[in-house]
Amino acid sequence: KYLQDDDISQECSDLLPSLPCEQGWLAASLHLYQGFWLGPRHLNGVLACQRHFRAQDTDILLVTTPKSGTTWLKAILFTLLNRTKYSGSGSQLQHPLLSQNPHDLVPFLELNLYIEQDVPHLASLPPPRLFATHLAYQSLPQSVRDSKCKLVYLCRNPKDTCVSLWHFTNKLRPKDKCENSLQEALDRFCRGVSLFGPYWDHVLGYHKVSSETPEKVLFLKYEDMKEDPRANLKRLAGFLECPFSEDELRDGTVDDILRLCSFDSLSGLEVNKSGKLASGEENKVFFRRGEVGDWVNYLSVDMAERIDRVVEEKLLGSGLRL
Ligand code: A3P
């Protein structure tokens, strides 16, 4: 379903012919809307969510570039925010992550909640509501920018992001279509034509807002999360105004969350080995290697230099290094 371009609204089909169009990484084409590349079905979800979503001050929105570790951060945020409900040996409740994939627990606004024609009823969900999105900052629904809701932004080294996206999209391509070559994927990535790309514009948009209003956007990198997950989880809890108590710091709550959400733990669960998302994709496609620097096993020196050159040029003067 993630890939199909049926069921699109009249507004979306009216808009599509006027947008620049490119061949996509999956079966569907990509269309440039508000400066970012979207599949037709995604555009449909984006339009509906821009029109109908009303942010609340207590909302928490996880924003990521595709393949930057969204699944991991969804798991971490869900566990962090629900830690009292499922904590301790006395808890009778089995943790939802043991039987559900993080994407079913923390839905994307534009890819899940607003993708169907019916507008979802979200107003009565208990606070804090936790949602995810791949939308660029300037494309967020106005109420997200106007409200006091908090955004957690996650990005990842562009070479690992590109390689991960290449693997992921090849797994999701229809069986009758041959795989994209790595060279094709790299060309598209370096031209900015990737899902919710250009990658650098996405990252730079949130980096700027995070520098200007750090209380609104927490800017995280996959590599930093990997290098010092404890420190970054504590930072995350502080940012979301649910810091760990002295007791929690002593009783191992931080490590428990990280252990439950680790690559080995999540990818080893039966639900993630053989289950499917409510939207149809196999859960296992979201877990591949989960390592920093795996690009080295795929990109030639020339290919790596090409991405580095493009991204360095785009990031010039921003103070950001990826
Ligand atoms: P690789 O393809 O490099 O292995 P997203 O969740 O945004 O789709 O990103 C997917 C990437 O995150 C994949 O990277 C996947 O293996 C990795 N990943 C998934 N779960 C993870 C976890 N719990 N910890 C670290 N990385 C994880």
mmCIF file of C-alpha atoms and ligand atoms in Angstrom:
data_model
loop_
_atom_site.group_PDB
_atom_site.id
_atom_site.type_symbol
_atom_site.label_atom_id
_atom_site.label_comp_id
_atom_site.label_asym_id
_atom_site.label_seq_id
_atom_site.Cartn_x
_atom_site.Cartn_y
_atom_site.Cartn_z
ATOM 1 C CA LYS A 1 0.000 0.000 0.000
ATOM 2 C CA TYR A 2 2.949 2.225 0.740
ATOM 3 C CA LEU A 3 3.614 2.122 -2.971
ATOM 4 C CA GLN A 4 0.322 2.239 -4.768
ATOM 5 C CA ASP A 5 -0.951 5.363 -6.418
ATOM 6 C CA ASP A 6 -4.634 4.538 -6.473
ATOM 7 C CA ASP A 7 -7.218 6.099 -4.152
ATOM 8 C CA ILE A 8 -5.924 9.613 -4.601
ATOM 9 C CA SER A 9 -8.162 12.626 -4.005
ATOM 10 C CA GLN A 10 -9.456 14.980 -6.670
ATOM 11 C CA GLU A 11 -7.266 17.757 -5.245
ATOM 12 C CA CYS A 12 -4.225 15.533 -5.605
ATOM 13 C CA SER A 13 -4.976 14.372 -9.143
ATOM 14 C CA ASP A 14 -5.627 17.994 -10.162
ATOM 15 C CA LEU A 15 -2.292 19.072 -8.726
ATOM 16 C CA LEU A 16 -0.132 16.216 -10.040
ATOM 17 C CA PRO A 17 0.128 17.250 -13.728
ATOM 18 C CA SER A 18 1.492 20.665 -12.749
ATOM 19 C CA LEU A 19 4.369 19.272 -10.671
ATOM 20 C CA PRO A 20 7.849 18.338 -11.952
ATOM 21 C CA CYS A 21 8.015 14.558 -12.212
ATOM 22 C CA GLU A 22 10.831 11.971 -12.077
ATOM 23 C CA GLN A 23 11.038 8.212 -12.130
ATOM 24 C CA GLY A 24 10.849 6.954 -8.543
ATOM 25 C CA TRP A 25 12.924 4.464 -6.540
ATOM 26 C CA LEU A 26 9.843 2.277 -6.180
ATOM 27 C CA ALA A 27 7.166 1.612 -8.785
ATOM 28 C CA ALA A 28 5.498 5.003 -8.539
ATOM 29 C CA SER A 29 6.799 8.278 -9.939
ATOM 30 C CA LEU A 30 8.091 11.090 -7.723
ATOM 31 C CA HIS A 31 6.643 14.606 -7.818
ATOM 32 C CA LEU A 32 8.221 17.822 -6.591
ATOM 33 C CA TYR A 33 5.841 19.479 -4.137
ATOM 34 C CA GLN A 34 6.938 22.463 -2.044
ATOM 35 C CA GLY A 35 10.538 21.640 -2.931
ATOM 36 C CA PHE A 36 10.449 17.943 -1.953
ATOM 37 C CA TRP A 37 9.961 14.685 -3.884
ATOM 38 C CA LEU A 38 6.892 12.595 -3.065
ATOM 39 C CA GLY A 39 5.114 9.617 -4.579
ATOM 40 C CA PRO A 40 1.519 10.306 -5.725
ATOM 41 C CA ARG A 41 -0.004 8.449 -2.813
ATOM 42 C CA HIS A 42 2.275 10.213 -0.346
ATOM 43 C CA LEU A 43 1.316 13.560 -1.876
ATOM 44 C CA ASN A 44 -2.281 12.646 -1.263
ATOM 45 C CA GLY A 45 -1.501 12.027 2.426
ATOM 46 C CA VAL A 46 0.550 15.204 2.682
ATOM 47 C CA LEU A 47 -2.268 17.345 1.288
ATOM 48 C CA ALA A 48 -4.837 15.795 3.631
ATOM 49 C CA CYS A 49 -2.627 16.152 6.659
ATOM 50 C CA GLN A 50 -1.727 19.766 5.821
ATOM 51 C CA ARG A 51 -5.425 20.521 5.548
ATOM 52 C CA HIS A 52 -6.807 18.606 8.501
ATOM 53 C CA PHE A 53 -4.180 17.919 11.173
ATOM 54 C CA ARG A 54 -4.504 20.165 14.244
ATOM 55 C CA ALA A 55 -1.455 20.028 16.475
ATOM 56 C CA GLN A 56 -1.879 20.274 20.239
ATOM 57 C CA ASP A 57 0.705 21.924 22.486
ATOM 58 C CA THR A 58 1.402 18.595 24.174
ATOM 59 C CA ASP A 59 2.026 16.695 20.915
ATOM 60 C CA ILE A 60 5.351 15.105 20.148
ATOM 61 C CA LEU A 61 6.337 14.659 16.537
ATOM 62 C CA LEU A 62 9.214 12.477 15.422
ATOM 63 C CA VAL A 63 10.560 13.828 12.142
ATOM 64 C CA THR A 64 13.112 11.900 10.123
ATOM 65 C CA THR A 65 14.702 11.589 6.717
ATOM 66 C CA PRO A 66 13.749 8.149 5.397
ATOM 67 C CA LYS A 67 16.201 5.407 6.471
ATOM 68 C CA SER A 68 17.811 7.445 9.225
ATOM 69 C CA GLY A 69 16.677 5.163 12.063
ATOM 70 C CA THR A 70 12.991 6.081 12.307
ATOM 71 C CA THR A 71 12.007 2.591 13.468
ATOM 72 C CA TRP A 72 14.538 2.768 16.310
ATOM 73 C CA LEU A 73 13.495 6.245 17.457
ATOM 74 C CA LYS A 74 9.818 5.338 17.258
ATOM 75 C CA ALA A 75 10.517 2.439 19.603
ATOM 76 C CA ILE A 76 12.586 4.598 21.951
ATOM 77 C CA LEU A 77 10.053 7.428 22.097
ATOM 78 C CA PHE A 78 7.130 5.079 22.638
ATOM 79 C CA THR A 79 8.956 3.271 25.435
ATOM 80 C CA LEU A 80 10.216 6.471 27.039
ATOM 81 C CA LEU A 81 6.801 8.130 27.120
ATOM 82 C CA ASN A 82 5.004 4.996 28.343
ATOM 83 C CA ARG A 83 7.675 3.895 30.786
ATOM 84 C CA THR A 84 5.593 4.014 33.939
ATOM 85 C CA LYS A 85 2.749 2.068 32.376
ATOM 86 C CA TYR A 86 4.896 -0.914 31.446
ATOM 87 C CA SER A 87 7.676 -0.702 34.011
ATOM 88 C CA GLY A 88 8.777 -3.032 36.777
ATOM 89 C CA SER A 89 8.468 -6.711 37.387
ATOM 90 C CA GLY A 90 5.056 -6.121 39.004
ATOM 91 C CA SER A 91 3.565 -4.863 35.737
ATOM 92 C CA GLN A 92 0.889 -7.171 34.425
ATOM 93 C CA LEU A 93 1.002 -5.535 31.032
ATOM 94 C CA GLN A 94 3.193 -7.041 28.372
ATOM 95 C CA HIS A 95 5.168 -4.383 26.567
ATOM 96 C CA PRO A 96 3.502 -3.569 23.195
ATOM 97 C CA LEU A 97 6.869 -3.596 21.400
ATOM 98 C CA LEU A 98 7.084 -7.330 22.018
ATOM 99 C CA SER A 99 4.085 -7.954 19.801
ATOM 100 C CA GLN A 100 3.872 -4.896 17.539
ATOM 101 C CA ASN A 101 6.298 -3.233 15.158
ATOM 102 C CA PRO A 102 7.217 0.375 16.146
ATOM 103 C CA HIS A 103 5.564 1.656 12.943
ATOM 104 C CA ASP A 104 2.204 0.297 14.095
ATOM 105 C CA LEU A 105 2.641 1.922 17.516
ATOM 106 C CA VAL A 106 3.730 5.339 16.243
ATOM 107 C CA PRO A 107 1.977 6.107 12.942
ATOM 108 C CA PHE A 108 3.188 8.503 10.278
ATOM 109 C CA LEU A 109 0.803 11.393 9.706
ATOM 110 C CA GLU A 110 1.073 11.474 5.922
ATOM 111 C CA LEU A 111 1.818 7.797 5.270
ATOM 112 C CA ASN A 112 -0.668 6.173 7.640
ATOM 113 C CA LEU A 113 -3.179 8.436 9.367
ATOM 114 C CA TYR A 114 -4.077 10.717 6.464
ATOM 115 C CA ILE A 115 -3.353 8.366 3.559
ATOM 116 C CA GLU A 116 -6.910 7.047 3.258
ATOM 117 C CA GLN A 117 -9.757 9.276 2.164
ATOM 118 C CA ASP A 118 -11.390 9.336 5.607
ATOM 119 C CA VAL A 119 -10.085 12.021 7.955
ATOM 120 C CA PRO A 120 -8.985 10.328 11.196
ATOM 121 C CA HIS A 121 -10.354 11.397 14.590
ATOM 122 C CA LEU A 122 -7.292 12.211 16.623
ATOM 123 C CA ALA A 123 -8.517 15.050 18.860
ATOM 124 C CA SER A 124 -9.545 12.815 21.729
ATOM 125 C CA LEU A 125 -6.361 10.735 21.945
ATOM 126 C CA PRO A 126 -4.806 11.107 25.407
ATOM 127 C CA PRO A 127 -1.818 13.463 25.680
ATOM 128 C CA PRO A 128 0.980 13.369 24.865
ATOM 129 C CA ARG A 129 0.045 12.218 21.374
ATOM 130 C CA LEU A 130 3.045 10.772 19.559
ATOM 131 C CA PHE A 131 3.174 10.856 15.762
ATOM 132 C CA ALA A 132 5.859 10.596 13.112
ATOM 133 C CA THR A 133 6.426 12.315 9.795
ATOM 134 C CA HIS A 134 8.975 12.601 6.996
ATOM 135 C CA LEU A 135 7.671 16.050 6.014
ATOM 136 C CA ALA A 136 10.097 18.891 5.431
ATOM 137 C CA TYR A 137 9.834 21.768 7.904
ATOM 138 C CA GLN A 138 8.175 24.146 5.468
ATOM 139 C CA SER A 139 5.599 21.502 4.533
ATOM 140 C CA LEU A 140 4.477 20.747 8.085
ATOM 141 C CA PRO A 141 0.835 21.556 8.805
ATOM 142 C CA GLN A 142 0.711 25.186 9.953
ATOM 143 C CA SER A 143 -0.563 24.249 13.410
ATOM 144 C CA VAL A 144 2.593 22.205 14.077
ATOM 145 C CA ARG A 145 4.701 25.298 13.555
ATOM 146 C CA ASP A 146 2.301 27.574 15.450
ATOM 147 C CA SER A 147 1.692 25.361 18.483
ATOM 148 C CA LYS A 148 4.101 24.545 21.288
ATOM 149 C CA CYS A 149 4.318 20.907 20.226
ATOM 150 C CA LYS A 150 7.820 19.493 20.214
ATOM 151 C CA LEU A 151 9.714 18.013 17.298
ATOM 152 C CA VAL A 152 12.394 15.365 17.615
ATOM 153 C CA TYR A 153 14.437 15.340 14.419
ATOM 154 C CA LEU A 154 16.669 12.454 13.390
ATOM 155 C CA CYS A 155 19.067 12.315 10.457
ATOM 156 C CA ARG A 156 21.966 10.098 9.438
ATOM 157 C CA ASN A 157 25.168 10.171 7.470
ATOM 158 C CA PRO A 158 24.181 10.607 3.779
ATOM 159 C CA LYS A 159 26.212 7.637 2.517
ATOM 160 C CA ASP A 160 24.571 5.212 4.951
ATOM 161 C CA THR A 161 21.187 6.811 4.278
ATOM 162 C CA CYS A 162 21.586 6.357 0.522
ATOM 163 C CA VAL A 163 22.755 2.737 0.791
ATOM 164 C CA SER A 164 19.972 1.919 3.254
ATOM 165 C CA LEU A 165 17.373 3.524 0.978
ATOM 166 C CA TRP A 166 18.721 1.573 -1.986
ATOM 167 C CA HIS A 167 18.358 -1.743 -0.140
ATOM 168 C CA PHE A 168 14.949 -0.832 1.267
ATOM 169 C CA THR A 169 13.400 0.316 -1.989
ATOM 170 C CA ASN A 170 14.737 -2.700 -3.877
ATOM 171 C CA LYS A 171 13.087 -4.975 -1.307
ATOM 172 C CA LEU A 172 9.799 -3.129 -1.755
ATOM 173 C CA ARG A 173 9.861 -2.958 -5.544
ATOM 174 C CA PRO A 174 7.174 -5.068 -7.190
ATOM 175 C CA LYS A 175 8.411 -8.556 -8.080
ATOM 176 C CA ASP A 176 7.950 -7.914 -11.816
ATOM 177 C CA LYS A 177 10.315 -4.906 -11.739
ATOM 178 C CA CYS A 178 14.057 -5.453 -11.709
ATOM 179 C CA GLU A 179 16.135 -3.912 -8.952
ATOM 180 C CA ASN A 180 17.601 -0.411 -9.214
ATOM 181 C CA SER A 181 21.360 -0.491 -9.548
ATOM 182 C CA LEU A 182 23.408 1.237 -6.872
ATOM 183 C CA GLN A 183 24.709 3.631 -9.508
ATOM 184 C CA GLU A 184 21.156 4.674 -10.430
ATOM 185 C CA ALA A 185 20.279 5.112 -6.769
ATOM 186 C CA LEU A 186 23.362 7.202 -6.144
ATOM 187 C CA ASP A 187 22.683 9.394 -9.192
ATOM 188 C CA ARG A 188 19.181 10.110 -7.991
ATOM 189 C CA PHE A 189 20.274 10.740 -4.419
ATOM 190 C CA CYS A 190 22.975 13.174 -5.563
ATOM 191 C CA ARG A 191 20.458 15.019 -7.748
ATOM 192 C CA GLY A 192 18.232 15.348 -4.694
ATOM 193 C CA VAL A 193 15.621 12.985 -6.129
ATOM 194 C CA SER A 194 14.949 10.711 -3.166
ATOM 195 C CA LEU A 195 11.864 10.102 -1.024
ATOM 196 C CA PHE A 196 11.173 13.363 0.830
ATOM 197 C CA GLY A 197 14.481 14.658 -0.574
ATOM 198 C CA PRO A 198 16.591 16.546 -1.423
ATOM 199 C CA TYR A 199 18.216 15.006 1.634
ATOM 200 C CA TRP A 200 20.301 18.127 2.371
ATOM 201 C CA ASP A 201 17.362 20.536 2.195
ATOM 202 C CA HIS A 202 15.422 18.347 4.611
ATOM 203 C CA VAL A 203 18.271 18.261 7.106
ATOM 204 C CA LEU A 204 19.186 21.923 6.741
ATOM 205 C CA GLY A 205 15.589 23.047 7.289
ATOM 206 C CA TYR A 206 15.367 21.353 10.679
ATOM 207 C CA HIS A 207 18.933 22.195 11.636
ATOM 208 C CA LYS A 208 18.152 25.878 11.217
ATOM 209 C CA VAL A 209 14.957 25.764 13.286
ATOM 210 C CA SER A 210 16.692 23.712 15.958
ATOM 211 C CA SER A 211 19.523 26.280 16.200
ATOM 212 C CA GLU A 212 17.029 29.147 16.417
ATOM 213 C CA THR A 213 14.492 27.501 18.723
ATOM 214 C CA PRO A 214 16.154 24.588 20.543
ATOM 215 C CA GLU A 215 13.127 24.206 22.808
ATOM 216 C CA LYS A 216 11.013 23.409 19.696
ATOM 217 C CA VAL A 217 13.285 21.038 17.749
ATOM 218 C CA LEU A 218 15.791 18.562 19.132
ATOM 219 C CA PHE A 219 18.275 17.709 16.382
ATOM 220 C CA LEU A 220 19.674 14.183 16.675
ATOM 221 C CA LYS A 221 22.033 12.126 14.541
ATOM 222 C CA TYR A 222 21.888 8.334 14.208
ATOM 223 C CA GLU A 223 25.655 8.158 14.684
ATOM 224 C CA ASP A 224 25.465 10.074 17.985
ATOM 225 C CA MET A 225 22.656 7.841 19.204
ATOM 226 C CA LYS A 226 24.823 4.822 18.389
ATOM 227 C CA GLU A 227 27.930 6.262 19.990
ATOM 228 C CA ASP A 228 26.394 7.379 23.256
ATOM 229 C CA PRO A 229 22.817 6.115 23.505
ATOM 230 C CA ARG A 230 22.550 6.692 27.280
ATOM 231 C CA ALA A 231 23.512 10.356 27.105
ATOM 232 C CA ASN A 232 21.241 10.943 24.119
ATOM 233 C CA LEU A 233 18.288 9.178 25.685
ATOM 234 C CA LYS A 234 18.668 11.359 28.788
ATOM 235 C CA ARG A 235 18.878 14.409 26.524
ATOM 236 C CA LEU A 236 15.710 13.276 24.779
ATOM 237 C CA ALA A 237 13.870 12.812 28.083
ATOM 238 C CA GLY A 238 14.979 16.273 29.250
ATOM 239 C CA PHE A 239 13.863 17.875 25.989
ATOM 240 C CA LEU A 240 10.445 16.223 26.266
ATOM 241 C CA GLU A 241 10.149 17.415 29.870
ATOM 242 C CA CYS A 242 9.992 13.891 31.248
ATOM 243 C CA PRO A 243 13.528 13.596 32.670
ATOM 244 C CA PHE A 244 14.629 10.421 34.418
ATOM 245 C CA SER A 245 14.281 10.599 38.201
ATOM 246 C CA GLU A 246 17.151 9.757 40.537
ATOM 247 C CA ASP A 247 15.472 6.426 41.205
ATOM 248 C CA GLU A 248 15.176 5.665 37.511
ATOM 249 C CA LEU A 249 18.794 6.554 36.926
ATOM 250 C CA ARG A 250 19.751 4.169 39.727
ATOM 251 C CA ASP A 251 17.421 1.296 38.876
ATOM 252 C CA GLY A 252 18.552 0.845 35.261
ATOM 253 C CA THR A 253 15.474 2.284 33.494
ATOM 254 C CA VAL A 254 17.660 3.983 30.875
ATOM 255 C CA ASP A 255 19.454 0.760 30.004
ATOM 256 C CA ASP A 256 16.192 -1.214 30.026
ATOM 257 C CA ILE A 257 14.706 1.111 27.397
ATOM 258 C CA LEU A 258 17.813 0.944 25.245
ATOM 259 C CA ARG A 259 17.990 -2.836 25.526
ATOM 260 C CA LEU A 260 14.350 -3.325 24.553
ATOM 261 C CA CYS A 261 14.739 -0.980 21.571
ATOM 262 C CA SER A 262 18.127 -2.252 20.400
ATOM 263 C CA PHE A 263 18.567 -3.614 16.898
ATOM 264 C CA ASP A 264 19.252 -7.150 18.153
ATOM 265 C CA SER A 265 16.275 -7.175 20.472
ATOM 266 C CA LEU A 266 13.715 -5.753 18.023
ATOM 267 C CA SER A 267 14.944 -7.609 14.954
ATOM 268 C CA GLY A 268 14.952 -10.899 16.875
ATOM 269 C CA LEU A 269 11.282 -10.691 17.858
ATOM 270 C CA GLU A 270 8.928 -13.042 16.044
ATOM 271 C CA VAL A 271 6.634 -10.138 15.123
ATOM 272 C CA ASN A 272 9.512 -8.424 13.324
ATOM 273 C CA LYS A 273 10.784 -11.591 11.675
ATOM 274 C CA SER A 274 7.512 -12.810 10.206
ATOM 275 C CA GLY A 275 4.853 -10.133 10.802
ATOM 276 C CA LYS A 276 3.462 -7.435 8.547
ATOM 277 C CA LEU A 277 2.508 -3.819 9.201
ATOM 278 C CA ALA A 278 -1.138 -2.826 9.188
ATOM 279 C CA SER A 279 -0.245 -1.039 5.912
ATOM 280 C CA GLY A 280 1.055 -4.267 4.363
ATOM 281 C CA GLU A 281 4.880 -4.107 4.348
ATOM 282 C CA GLU A 282 6.805 -6.939 5.937
ATOM 283 C CA ASN A 283 8.223 -5.836 9.292
ATOM 284 C CA LYS A 284 11.601 -7.339 8.518
ATOM 285 C CA VAL A 285 12.339 -4.800 5.777
ATOM 286 C CA PHE A 286 12.932 -2.180 8.483
ATOM 287 C CA PHE A 287 15.827 -4.137 9.992
ATOM 288 C CA ARG A 288 18.914 -4.747 7.908
ATOM 289 C CA ARG A 289 22.309 -4.169 9.587
ATOM 290 C CA GLY A 290 21.798 -1.170 11.825
ATOM 291 C CA GLU A 291 25.461 -0.164 11.793
ATOM 292 C CA VAL A 292 27.325 3.084 11.270
ATOM 293 C CA GLY A 293 29.538 3.137 8.171
ATOM 294 C CA ASP A 294 28.095 0.106 6.358
ATOM 295 C CA TRP A 295 28.292 2.194 3.143
ATOM 296 C CA VAL A 296 31.936 1.195 2.901
ATOM 297 C CA ASN A 297 30.815 -2.303 1.889
ATOM 298 C CA TYR A 298 28.887 -0.964 -1.107
ATOM 299 C CA LEU A 299 30.151 2.390 -2.395
ATOM 300 C CA SER A 300 33.349 2.667 -4.414
ATOM 301 C CA VAL A 301 35.789 5.441 -3.508
ATOM 302 C CA ASP A 302 34.464 7.507 -6.425
ATOM 303 C CA MET A 303 30.846 7.018 -5.395
ATOM 304 C CA ALA A 304 31.573 8.001 -1.798
ATOM 305 C CA GLU A 305 33.491 11.072 -2.907
ATOM 306 C CA ARG A 306 30.620 12.083 -5.133
ATOM 307 C CA ILE A 307 28.075 12.091 -2.280
ATOM 308 C CA ASP A 308 30.556 13.806 0.025
ATOM 309 C CA ARG A 309 31.204 16.558 -2.536
ATOM 310 C CA VAL A 310 27.512 17.220 -3.162
ATOM 311 C CA VAL A 311 26.548 17.231 0.505
ATOM 312 C CA GLU A 312 29.554 19.300 1.628
ATOM 313 C CA GLU A 313 28.746 21.902 -0.995
ATOM 314 C CA LYS A 314 25.108 22.083 0.066
ATOM 315 C CA LEU A 315 25.958 22.274 3.765
ATOM 316 C CA LEU A 316 28.615 24.923 3.293
ATOM 317 C CA GLY A 317 28.247 27.744 5.811
ATOM 318 C CA SER A 318 25.589 25.945 7.864
ATOM 319 C CA GLY A 319 27.986 24.748 10.561
ATOM 320 C CA LEU A 320 26.511 21.263 10.140
ATOM 321 C CA ARG A 321 28.661 18.221 9.377
ATOM 322 C CA LEU A 322 27.146 14.893 8.422
HETATM 323 P P1 A3P B 1 20.504 -0.145 7.542
HETATM 324 O O1 A3P B 1 19.795 -0.323 6.251
HETATM 325 O O2 A3P B 1 21.766 0.648 7.396
HETATM 326 O O3 A3P B 1 20.729 -1.400 8.284
HETATM 327 P P2 A3P B 1 14.262 3.699 9.097
HETATM 328 O O4 A3P B 1 13.819 3.089 10.367
HETATM 329 O O5 A3P B 1 14.311 5.191 9.125
HETATM 330 O O6 A3P B 1 13.547 3.132 7.942
HETATM 331 O O7 A3P B 1 15.799 3.301 8.947
HETATM 332 C C1 A3P B 1 16.175 1.980 8.750
HETATM 333 C C2 A3P B 1 17.617 1.815 9.179
HETATM 334 O O8 A3P B 1 17.678 1.768 10.610
HETATM 335 C C3 A3P B 1 18.184 0.493 8.680
HETATM 336 O O9 A3P B 1 19.577 0.739 8.496
HETATM 337 C C4 A3P B 1 17.881 -0.406 9.871
HETATM 338 O O10 A3P B 1 18.661 -1.573 9.886
HETATM 339 C C5 A3P B 1 18.210 0.524 11.014
HETATM 340 N N1 A3P B 1 17.568 0.128 12.280
HETATM 341 C C6 A3P B 1 16.356 -0.425 12.469
HETATM 342 N N2 A3P B 1 16.124 -0.662 13.767
HETATM 343 C C7 A3P B 1 17.232 -0.241 14.428
HETATM 344 C C8 A3P B 1 17.597 -0.237 15.813
HETATM 345 N N3 A3P B 1 16.777 -0.704 16.744
HETATM 346 N N4 A3P B 1 18.802 0.280 16.133
HETATM 347 C C9 A3P B 1 19.634 0.744 15.185
HETATM 348 N N5 A3P B 1 19.352 0.757 13.863
HETATM 349 C C10 A3P B 1 18.155 0.271 13.484
#
